[in-house]
XYZ file of N, CA, C and O in Angstrom:
552
model
N 86.524 -35.251 -202.690
C 87.720 -34.473 -202.951
C 88.836 -35.438 -203.373
O 89.007 -36.486 -202.775
N 89.566 -35.065 -204.394
C 90.656 -35.904 -204.889
C 91.924 -35.701 -204.069
O 92.213 -34.594 -203.632
N 92.665 -36.770 -203.898
C 93.995 -36.681 -203.297
C 94.983 -36.958 -204.416
O 95.091 -38.089 -204.891
N 95.651 -35.919 -204.867
C 96.555 -36.038 -206.003
C 97.965 -35.634 -205.598
O 98.150 -34.794 -204.726
N 98.929 -36.230 -206.256
C 100.331 -35.893 -206.042
C 100.905 -35.422 -207.367
O 100.637 -36.020 -208.417
N 101.689 -34.377 -207.315
C 102.315 -33.877 -208.539
C 103.464 -34.785 -208.964
O 104.235 -35.255 -208.122
N 103.559 -35.013 -210.259
C 104.655 -35.801 -210.814
C 105.960 -35.017 -210.700
O 105.941 -33.782 -210.654
N 107.106 -35.713 -210.675
C 108.390 -35.014 -210.506
C 108.661 -33.932 -211.556
O 109.237 -32.906 -211.238
N 108.253 -34.145 -212.785
C 108.517 -33.178 -213.857
C 107.277 -32.363 -214.224
O 107.113 -31.914 -215.360
N 106.387 -32.147 -213.248
C 105.110 -31.488 -213.509
C 105.285 -30.106 -214.122
O 104.472 -29.688 -214.950
N 106.335 -29.378 -213.718
C 106.497 -28.008 -214.207
C 106.783 -27.973 -215.707
O 106.239 -27.144 -216.431
N 107.609 -28.889 -216.198
C 107.867 -28.965 -217.644
C 106.622 -29.428 -218.397
O 106.315 -28.951 -219.484
N 105.900 -30.361 -217.795
C 104.670 -30.851 -218.411
C 103.642 -29.721 -218.521
O 102.968 -29.580 -219.538
N 103.513 -28.914 -217.460
C 102.569 -27.792 -217.475
C 102.941 -26.782 -218.552
O 102.064 -26.271 -219.255
N 104.227 -26.521 -218.721
C 104.665 -25.587 -219.769
C 104.234 -26.089 -221.150
O 103.832 -25.291 -222.009
N 104.273 -27.395 -221.369
C 103.826 -27.948 -222.658
C 102.323 -27.764 -222.851
O 101.855 -27.481 -223.957
N 101.550 -27.909 -221.775
C 100.096 -27.688 -221.865
C 99.815 -26.232 -222.218
O 98.957 -25.938 -223.048
N 100.545 -25.321 -221.589
C 100.374 -23.894 -221.890
C 100.669 -23.639 -223.362
O 99.881 -22.978 -224.057
N 101.767 -24.161 -223.869
C 102.119 -23.968 -225.284
C 101.064 -24.561 -226.210
O 100.653 -23.934 -227.183
N 100.623 -25.772 -225.913
C 99.628 -26.433 -226.755
C 98.311 -25.657 -226.775
O 97.756 -25.384 -227.834
N 97.819 -25.281 -225.606
C 96.518 -24.619 -225.537
C 96.573 -23.152 -225.949
O 95.537 -22.575 -226.273
N 97.751 -22.567 -225.951
C 97.871 -21.187 -226.440
C 97.532 -21.114 -227.912
O 97.001 -20.114 -228.392
N 97.834 -22.181 -228.636
C 97.610 -22.225 -230.090
C 96.313 -22.916 -230.489
O 95.933 -22.893 -231.646
N 95.657 -23.569 -229.528
C 94.456 -24.346 -229.834
C 93.214 -23.526 -229.503
O 93.040 -23.103 -228.363
N 92.344 -23.296 -230.482
C 91.129 -22.532 -230.195
C 90.199 -23.295 -229.258
O 90.236 -24.523 -229.188
N 89.374 -22.553 -228.546
C 88.395 -23.170 -227.671
C 87.331 -23.898 -228.475
O 86.912 -23.427 -229.532
N 86.937 -25.060 -227.981
C 85.891 -25.856 -228.631
C 85.167 -26.642 -227.541
O 85.804 -27.387 -226.781
N 83.864 -26.470 -227.456
C 83.083 -27.145 -226.432
C 83.267 -28.652 -226.517
O 83.203 -29.234 -227.593
N 83.521 -29.276 -225.372
C 83.662 -30.727 -225.292
C 85.027 -31.249 -225.700
O 85.310 -32.433 -225.568
N 85.879 -30.362 -226.218
C 87.215 -30.757 -226.668
C 88.277 -29.920 -225.975
O 89.240 -30.437 -225.408
N 88.099 -28.614 -226.034
C 89.110 -27.686 -225.518
C 88.449 -26.437 -224.934
O 88.831 -25.331 -225.246
N 87.439 -26.641 -224.086
C 86.796 -25.512 -223.413
C 87.558 -25.221 -222.123
O 88.556 -25.866 -221.815
N 87.091 -24.266 -221.340
C 87.858 -23.870 -220.144
C 87.998 -25.016 -219.151
O 89.081 -25.257 -218.623
N 86.927 -25.769 -218.900
C 87.006 -26.853 -217.923
C 87.934 -27.964 -218.401
O 88.764 -28.457 -217.633
N 87.824 -28.355 -219.653
C 88.680 -29.435 -220.148
C 90.142 -28.997 -220.249
O 91.053 -29.806 -220.054
N 90.383 -27.723 -220.507
C 91.749 -27.211 -220.514
C 92.340 -27.289 -219.108
O 93.490 -27.704 -218.924
N 91.556 -26.918 -218.104
C 92.005 -27.041 -216.716
C 92.279 -28.505 -216.384
O 93.296 -28.839 -215.762
N 91.400 -29.381 -216.816
C 91.599 -30.802 -216.532
C 92.808 -31.367 -217.284
O 93.476 -32.278 -216.798
N 93.124 -30.812 -218.467
C 94.362 -31.190 -219.159
C 95.569 -30.817 -218.299
O 96.528 -31.584 -218.187
N 95.518 -29.627 -217.698
C 96.617 -29.191 -216.830
C 96.730 -30.105 -215.620
O 97.826 -30.554 -215.264
N 95.602 -30.420 -214.992
C 95.611 -31.307 -213.824
C 96.155 -32.685 -214.208
O 96.997 -33.259 -213.507
N 95.697 -33.212 -215.338
C 96.144 -34.541 -215.786
C 97.636 -34.566 -216.062
O 98.315 -35.537 -215.730
N 98.145 -33.519 -216.656
C 99.567 -33.510 -216.974
C 100.426 -33.321 -215.725
O 101.531 -33.835 -215.644
N 99.900 -32.616 -214.738
C 100.637 -32.383 -213.486
C 100.637 -33.629 -212.603
O 101.636 -33.946 -211.964
N 99.496 -34.347 -212.588
C 99.320 -35.450 -211.637
C 99.271 -36.839 -212.267
O 99.392 -37.834 -211.559
N 99.017 -36.907 -213.562
C 98.852 -38.199 -214.215
C 97.436 -38.747 -214.118
O 97.151 -39.834 -214.593
N 96.529 -37.991 -213.498
C 95.133 -38.413 -213.345
C 94.228 -37.375 -213.991
O 94.347 -36.180 -213.709
N 93.318 -37.846 -214.841
C 92.388 -36.951 -215.538
C 91.006 -37.021 -214.894
O 90.255 -37.963 -215.132
N 90.652 -36.025 -214.071
C 89.340 -36.038 -213.428
C 88.167 -35.901 -214.396
O 87.031 -36.159 -214.016
N 88.427 -35.511 -215.632
C 87.344 -35.305 -216.605
C 87.293 -36.401 -217.665
O 86.588 -36.266 -218.663
N 87.980 -37.478 -217.426
C 88.052 -38.552 -218.420
C 86.675 -39.016 -218.883
O 86.457 -39.247 -220.075
N 85.724 -39.099 -217.957
C 84.407 -39.628 -218.304
C 83.489 -38.636 -219.018
O 82.440 -39.029 -219.520
N 83.862 -37.356 -219.078
C 82.983 -36.405 -219.780
C 83.559 -35.919 -221.107
O 82.861 -35.264 -221.876
N 84.800 -36.240 -221.376
C 85.412 -35.774 -222.632
C 84.638 -36.302 -223.834
O 84.327 -37.485 -223.909
N 84.320 -35.399 -224.744
C 83.626 -35.784 -225.968
C 82.150 -36.084 -225.801
O 81.518 -36.550 -226.740
N 81.579 -35.807 -224.625
C 80.166 -36.130 -224.411
C 79.241 -34.950 -224.647
O 78.033 -35.081 -224.514
N 79.801 -33.789 -224.992
C 78.984 -32.606 -225.289
C 79.694 -31.774 -226.351
O 80.884 -31.907 -226.558
N 78.913 -30.927 -227.038
C 79.474 -30.134 -228.133
C 79.087 -28.663 -228.075
O 79.466 -27.896 -228.949
N 78.309 -28.279 -227.048
C 77.829 -26.909 -226.949
C 77.937 -26.418 -225.504
O 78.111 -27.221 -224.573
N 77.770 -25.123 -225.327
C 77.746 -24.546 -223.988
C 76.571 -25.115 -223.185
O 76.695 -25.409 -221.995
N 75.430 -25.302 -223.838
C 74.262 -25.882 -223.172
C 74.560 -27.314 -222.742
O 74.210 -27.729 -221.640
N 75.230 -28.049 -223.593
C 75.613 -29.418 -223.249
C 76.550 -29.457 -222.052
O 76.421 -30.324 -221.176
N 77.481 -28.520 -221.988
C 78.400 -28.439 -220.849
C 77.627 -28.142 -219.566
O 77.868 -28.758 -218.519
N 76.672 -27.206 -219.650
C 75.859 -26.862 -218.482
C 75.033 -28.064 -218.028
O 74.879 -28.290 -216.820
N 74.531 -28.847 -218.967
C 73.758 -30.044 -218.616
C 74.620 -31.047 -217.855
O 74.168 -31.641 -216.872
N 75.837 -31.238 -218.322
C 76.765 -32.168 -217.652
C 76.995 -31.703 -216.216
O 76.963 -32.502 -215.275
N 77.242 -30.406 -216.033
C 77.478 -29.880 -214.685
C 76.240 -30.083 -213.802
O 76.351 -30.557 -212.666
N 75.068 -29.714 -214.330
C 73.830 -29.846 -213.549
C 73.546 -31.302 -213.189
O 73.120 -31.605 -212.079
N 73.784 -32.192 -214.140
C 73.551 -33.617 -213.908
C 74.403 -34.128 -212.741
O 74.006 -35.025 -212.015
N 75.548 -33.505 -212.545
C 76.449 -33.899 -211.452
C 76.226 -33.065 -210.190
O 76.972 -33.191 -209.229
N 75.208 -32.196 -210.232
C 74.841 -31.434 -209.047
C 75.558 -30.104 -208.880
O 75.551 -29.525 -207.797
N 76.170 -29.595 -209.954
C 76.917 -28.339 -209.879
C 76.202 -27.243 -210.659
O 75.763 -27.460 -211.779
N 76.148 -26.060 -210.071
C 75.551 -24.915 -210.751
C 76.528 -24.294 -211.736
O 76.126 -23.677 -212.718
N 77.837 -24.465 -211.481
C 78.846 -23.828 -212.332
C 80.198 -24.515 -212.160
O 80.341 -25.440 -211.343
N 81.192 -24.043 -212.913
C 82.524 -24.647 -212.858
C 83.188 -24.431 -211.501
O 83.990 -25.262 -211.062
N 82.848 -23.362 -210.824
C 83.422 -23.113 -209.501
C 83.030 -24.231 -208.531
O 83.874 -24.763 -207.800
N 81.765 -24.614 -208.540
C 81.308 -25.705 -207.678
C 81.958 -27.029 -208.078
O 82.307 -27.842 -207.211
N 82.123 -27.243 -209.374
C 82.761 -28.482 -209.834
C 84.203 -28.563 -209.326
O 84.635 -29.602 -208.805
N 84.963 -27.471 -209.453
C 86.344 -27.467 -208.974
C 86.397 -27.619 -207.457
O 87.255 -28.339 -206.936
N 85.478 -26.972 -206.742
C 85.442 -27.051 -205.285
C 85.159 -28.478 -204.807
O 85.571 -28.848 -203.711
N 84.473 -29.264 -205.620
C 84.189 -30.649 -205.240
C 85.417 -31.547 -205.402
O 85.483 -32.624 -204.817
N 86.373 -31.104 -206.204
C 87.555 -31.920 -206.501
C 88.799 -31.532 -205.714
O 89.629 -32.386 -205.400
N 88.939 -30.232 -205.428
C 90.193 -29.725 -204.870
C 89.943 -28.854 -203.647
O 88.945 -28.137 -203.594
N 90.874 -28.855 -202.691
C 90.714 -27.988 -201.515
C 90.938 -26.525 -201.878
O 91.746 -26.211 -202.756
N 90.255 -25.629 -201.191
C 90.429 -24.201 -201.482
C 91.797 -23.704 -201.027
O 92.410 -24.259 -200.110
N 92.261 -22.659 -201.693
C 93.491 -21.974 -201.317
C 93.228 -20.483 -201.542
O 92.462 -20.115 -202.437
N 93.820 -19.638 -200.715
C 93.658 -18.196 -200.899
C 94.142 -17.821 -202.301
O 95.169 -18.321 -202.767
N 93.415 -16.943 -202.956
C 93.720 -16.635 -204.362
C 95.148 -16.140 -204.563
O 95.790 -16.503 -205.549
N 95.660 -15.329 -203.657
C 97.010 -14.815 -203.822
C 98.075 -15.803 -203.360
O 99.269 -15.573 -203.558
N 97.654 -16.919 -202.784
C 98.595 -17.978 -202.395
C 98.605 -19.129 -203.404
O 99.374 -20.070 -203.264
N 97.733 -19.050 -204.384
C 97.712 -20.082 -205.423
C 99.049 -20.064 -206.162
O 99.598 -19.006 -206.451
N 99.557 -21.255 -206.430
C 100.850 -21.393 -207.097
C 100.678 -22.032 -208.458
O 99.600 -22.525 -208.800
N 101.757 -22.046 -209.238
C 101.702 -22.663 -210.567
C 101.082 -24.054 -210.462
O 101.430 -24.833 -209.597
N 100.149 -24.332 -211.340
C 99.477 -25.622 -211.359
C 98.174 -25.654 -210.585
O 97.362 -26.551 -210.781
N 97.957 -24.689 -209.694
C 96.684 -24.615 -208.985
C 95.618 -24.077 -209.936
O 95.936 -23.435 -210.950
N 94.367 -24.349 -209.646
C 93.268 -23.998 -210.538
C 92.327 -23.016 -209.857
O 92.410 -22.807 -208.645
N 91.432 -22.433 -210.632
C 90.476 -21.498 -210.056
C 89.524 -20.960 -211.097
O 89.448 -21.478 -212.217
N 88.800 -19.920 -210.706
C 87.842 -19.294 -211.608
C 87.991 -17.779 -211.581
O 88.424 -17.200 -210.583
N 87.648 -17.178 -212.697
C 87.551 -15.730 -212.822
C 86.175 -15.424 -213.396
O 85.553 -16.278 -214.018
N 85.726 -14.205 -213.191
C 84.477 -13.777 -213.805
C 84.827 -12.966 -215.029
O 85.560 -11.982 -214.950
N 84.332 -13.409 -216.179
C 84.598 -12.738 -217.454
C 83.289 -12.556 -218.190
O 82.540 -13.508 -218.358
N 83.024 -11.334 -218.615
C 81.809 -11.043 -219.377
C 80.554 -11.552 -218.662
O 79.652 -12.095 -219.289
N 80.525 -11.421 -217.344
C 79.355 -11.820 -216.574
C 79.218 -13.312 -216.332
O 78.206 -13.762 -215.808
N 80.211 -14.101 -216.720
C 80.147 -15.554 -216.523
C 81.443 -16.034 -215.880
O 82.483 -15.383 -215.985
N 81.375 -17.184 -215.249
C 82.569 -17.771 -214.655
C 83.325 -18.589 -215.689
O 82.725 -19.328 -216.468
N 84.632 -18.432 -215.684
C 85.518 -19.257 -216.516
C 86.593 -19.808 -215.604
O 87.082 -19.116 -214.715
N 86.950 -21.056 -215.827
C 88.002 -21.622 -214.995
C 89.329 -21.580 -215.742
O 89.379 -21.463 -216.967
N 90.400 -21.660 -214.962
C 91.740 -21.619 -215.520
C 92.737 -22.154 -214.518
O 92.355 -22.749 -213.508
N 94.007 -21.934 -214.804
C 95.055 -22.418 -213.921
C 96.206 -21.426 -213.887
O 96.406 -20.640 -214.807
N 96.948 -21.467 -212.793
C 98.090 -20.583 -212.619
C 99.284 -21.178 -213.354
O 99.583 -22.367 -213.226
N 99.953 -20.331 -214.138
C 101.162 -20.749 -214.841
C 102.183 -19.614 -214.757
O 101.921 -18.596 -214.123
N 103.312 -19.786 -215.399
C 104.363 -18.769 -215.307
C 103.983 -17.455 -215.993
O 104.625 -16.440 -215.763
N 102.927 -17.449 -216.788
C 102.489 -16.217 -217.473
C 101.329 -15.522 -216.761
O 100.845 -14.500 -217.230
N 100.841 -16.107 -215.693
C 99.693 -15.556 -214.970
C 98.624 -16.620 -214.827
O 98.922 -17.809 -214.763
N 97.376 -16.196 -214.799
C 96.257 -17.120 -214.703
C 95.748 -17.369 -216.114
O 95.257 -16.457 -216.781
N 95.887 -18.607 -216.577
C 95.549 -18.978 -217.950
C 94.087 -19.385 -218.050
O 93.630 -20.248 -217.296
N 93.360 -18.754 -218.969
C 91.942 -19.045 -219.181
C 91.730 -19.308 -220.670
O 92.185 -18.539 -221.520
N 91.020 -20.384 -220.978
C 90.754 -20.736 -222.372
C 89.668 -19.839 -222.949
O 88.647 -19.579 -222.313
N 89.894 -19.379 -224.161
C 88.912 -18.577 -224.875
C 88.759 -19.101 -226.290
O 89.304 -20.149 -226.643
N 88.068 -18.360 -227.104
C 87.822 -18.786 -228.485
C 89.096 -18.966 -229.290
O 89.175 -19.818 -230.158
N 90.108 -18.145 -229.019
C 91.337 -18.171 -229.822
C 92.498 -18.904 -229.168
O 93.585 -18.946 -229.711
N 92.296 -19.415 -227.983
C 93.376 -20.071 -227.248
C 93.385 -19.574 -225.816
O 92.346 -19.201 -225.276
N 94.553 -19.567 -225.208
C 94.655 -19.098 -223.828
C 94.825 -17.591 -223.775
O 95.492 -17.004 -224.620
N 94.225 -17.004 -222.772
C 94.534 -15.618 -222.430
C 95.041 -15.655 -220.993
O 94.762 -16.595 -220.243
N 95.786 -14.642 -220.620
C 96.420 -14.625 -219.309
C 95.994 -13.367 -218.571
O 96.106 -12.266 -219.103
N 95.484 -13.562 -217.366
C 95.048 -12.440 -216.546
C 95.856 -12.437 -215.258
O 96.382 -13.474 -214.849
N 95.954 -11.294 -214.594
C 96.693 -11.237 -213.336
C 96.033 -12.112 -212.267
O 94.806 -12.269 -212.243
N 96.842 -12.628 -211.382
C 96.345 -13.480 -210.311
C 95.359 -12.738 -209.411
O 94.484 -13.345 -208.809
N 95.449 -11.431 -209.365
C 94.533 -10.633 -208.542
C 93.090 -10.699 -209.044
O 92.176 -10.336 -208.318
N 92.890 -11.157 -210.275
C 91.536 -11.273 -210.832
C 90.858 -12.599 -210.503
O 89.682 -12.792 -210.800
N 91.592 -13.530 -209.884
C 91.011 -14.833 -209.537
C 89.940 -14.644 -208.472
O 90.173 -14.007 -207.455
N 88.765 -15.198 -208.727
C 87.647 -15.125 -207.775
C 87.808 -16.163 -206.676
O 87.582 -15.893 -205.502
N 88.147 -17.401 -207.054
C 88.406 -18.453 -206.081
C 89.452 -19.397 -206.663
O 89.524 -19.574 -207.870
N 90.262 -19.988 -205.769
C 91.361 -20.851 -206.207
C 91.341 -22.147 -205.418
O 90.817 -22.208 -204.287
N 91.933 -23.177 -206.031
C 91.932 -24.516 -205.441
C 93.300 -25.164 -205.656
O 93.911 -25.011 -206.709
N 93.752 -25.882 -204.652
C 95.074 -26.497 -204.624
C 95.061 -27.822 -205.383
O 94.213 -28.677 -205.139
N 96.026 -27.985 -206.286
C 96.196 -29.242 -207.013
C 97.478 -29.900 -206.512
O 98.566 -29.366 -206.690
N 97.338 -31.038 -205.902
C 98.498 -31.813 -205.412
C 99.224 -31.258 -204.263
O 99.673 -30.273 -204.002
């Protein structure tokens, strides 16, 4: 489990990540849901937990292989290995979690617009009540 501290200006930094990823389409290994969450974590804390996997895969199958190689069945297990759990309705801006979409888990983060999840066209925002599990960042 990581011990991270939020930077003093984390809230402004997170707003920039939201703006950037709102306009950036999803792309495996570059801007998928997990890497978007890790971009948020990196900007909030200054530490990128996904530094070693960036650019190492280009497909959904490749992403699944990376997770399995590290002993995780899905993104929920990967996040749970890095961050302590928090009740979904107590998750605050900058905290991360997962939602179930179209029968699959997608990870995202809490921001001022709701729970941000990366999709093909950029970020979409769902109500916090849809979060399946949440994890505390910093």
